[in-house]
Tab-separated table of N, CA and C in Angstrom:
chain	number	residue	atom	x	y	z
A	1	UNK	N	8.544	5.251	3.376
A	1	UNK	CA	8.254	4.296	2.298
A	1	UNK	C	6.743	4.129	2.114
A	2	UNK	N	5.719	4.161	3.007
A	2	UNK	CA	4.836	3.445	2.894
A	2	UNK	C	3.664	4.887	2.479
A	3	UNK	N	4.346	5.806	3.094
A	3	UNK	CA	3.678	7.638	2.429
A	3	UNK	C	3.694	7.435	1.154
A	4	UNK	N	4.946	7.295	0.439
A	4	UNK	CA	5.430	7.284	-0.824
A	4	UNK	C	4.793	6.412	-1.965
A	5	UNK	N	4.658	4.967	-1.069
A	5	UNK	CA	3.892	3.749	-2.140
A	5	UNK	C	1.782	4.856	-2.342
A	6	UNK	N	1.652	5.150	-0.846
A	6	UNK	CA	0.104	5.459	-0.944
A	6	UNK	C	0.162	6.183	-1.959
A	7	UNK	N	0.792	7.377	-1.901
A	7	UNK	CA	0.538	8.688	-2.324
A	7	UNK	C	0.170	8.006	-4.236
A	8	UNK	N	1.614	7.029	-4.766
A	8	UNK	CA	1.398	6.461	-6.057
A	8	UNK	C	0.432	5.912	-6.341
A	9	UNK	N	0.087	5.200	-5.220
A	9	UNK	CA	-1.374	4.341	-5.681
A	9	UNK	C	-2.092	5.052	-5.878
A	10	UNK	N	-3.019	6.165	-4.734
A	10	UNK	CA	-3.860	7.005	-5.022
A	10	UNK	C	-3.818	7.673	-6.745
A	11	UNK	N	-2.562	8.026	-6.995
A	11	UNK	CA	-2.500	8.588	-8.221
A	11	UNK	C	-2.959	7.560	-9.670
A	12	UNK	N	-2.812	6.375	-9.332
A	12	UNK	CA	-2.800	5.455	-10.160
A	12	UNK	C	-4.479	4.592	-10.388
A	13	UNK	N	-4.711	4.691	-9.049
A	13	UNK	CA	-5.914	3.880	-8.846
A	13	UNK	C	-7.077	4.283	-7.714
A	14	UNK	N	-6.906	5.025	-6.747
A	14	UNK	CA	-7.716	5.108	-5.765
A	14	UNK	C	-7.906	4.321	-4.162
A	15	UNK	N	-8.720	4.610	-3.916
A	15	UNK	CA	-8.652	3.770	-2.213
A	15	UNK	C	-8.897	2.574	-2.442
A	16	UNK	N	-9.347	1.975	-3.312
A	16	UNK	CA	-9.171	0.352	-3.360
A	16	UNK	C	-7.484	-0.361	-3.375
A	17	UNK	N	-6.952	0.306	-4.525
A	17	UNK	CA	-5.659	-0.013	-4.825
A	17	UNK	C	-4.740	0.466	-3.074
A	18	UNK	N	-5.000	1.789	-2.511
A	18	UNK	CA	-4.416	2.078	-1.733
A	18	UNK	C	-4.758	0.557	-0.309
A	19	UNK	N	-5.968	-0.105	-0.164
A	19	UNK	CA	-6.068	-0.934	0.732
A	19	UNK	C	-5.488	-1.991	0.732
A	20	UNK	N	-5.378	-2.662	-0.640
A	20	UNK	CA	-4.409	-3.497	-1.067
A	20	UNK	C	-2.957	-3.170	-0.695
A	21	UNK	N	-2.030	-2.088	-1.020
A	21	UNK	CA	-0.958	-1.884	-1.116
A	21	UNK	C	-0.900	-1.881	0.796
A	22	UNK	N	-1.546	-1.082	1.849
A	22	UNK	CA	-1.861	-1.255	3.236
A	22	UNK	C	-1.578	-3.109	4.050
A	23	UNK	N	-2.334	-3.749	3.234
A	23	UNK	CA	-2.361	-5.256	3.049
A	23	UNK	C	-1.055	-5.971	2.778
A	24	UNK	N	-0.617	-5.222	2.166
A	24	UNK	CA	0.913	-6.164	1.312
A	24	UNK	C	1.741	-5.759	2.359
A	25	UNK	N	1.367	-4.485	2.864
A	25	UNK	CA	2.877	-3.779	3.421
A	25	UNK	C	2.677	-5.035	4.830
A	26	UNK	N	1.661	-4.925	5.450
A	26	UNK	CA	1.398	-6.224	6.507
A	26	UNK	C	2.010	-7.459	6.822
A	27	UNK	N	1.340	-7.820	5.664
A	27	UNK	CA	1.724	-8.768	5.150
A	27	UNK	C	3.622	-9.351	5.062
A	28	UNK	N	4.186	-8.015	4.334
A	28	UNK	CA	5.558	-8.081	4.528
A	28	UNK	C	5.881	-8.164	5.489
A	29	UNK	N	5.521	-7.473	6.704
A	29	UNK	CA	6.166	-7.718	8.234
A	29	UNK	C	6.460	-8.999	8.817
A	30	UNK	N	4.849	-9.137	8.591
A	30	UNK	CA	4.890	-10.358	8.801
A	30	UNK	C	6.026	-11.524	8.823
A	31	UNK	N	6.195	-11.769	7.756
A	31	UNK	CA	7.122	-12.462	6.722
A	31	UNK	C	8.594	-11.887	7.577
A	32	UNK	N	8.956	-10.971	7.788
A	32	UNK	CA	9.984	-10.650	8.485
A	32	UNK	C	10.053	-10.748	9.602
């Protein structure tokens, strides 16, 4: 899952967007 989200971001936006999406995924654990 988390190959899959990077790989989109990169395509979409770059390593900023990819640090964010890194952040969220965290974040979700968290929460779980």
């Amino acid at each position: 899952m988390e190959r899959v989200v990077t790989k989109l971001i990169r395509n979409e936006g770059g390593l900023i967007n990819e640090i964010k999406i890194e952040i969220y995924c965290e974040d979700t654990v968290r929460d779980l």
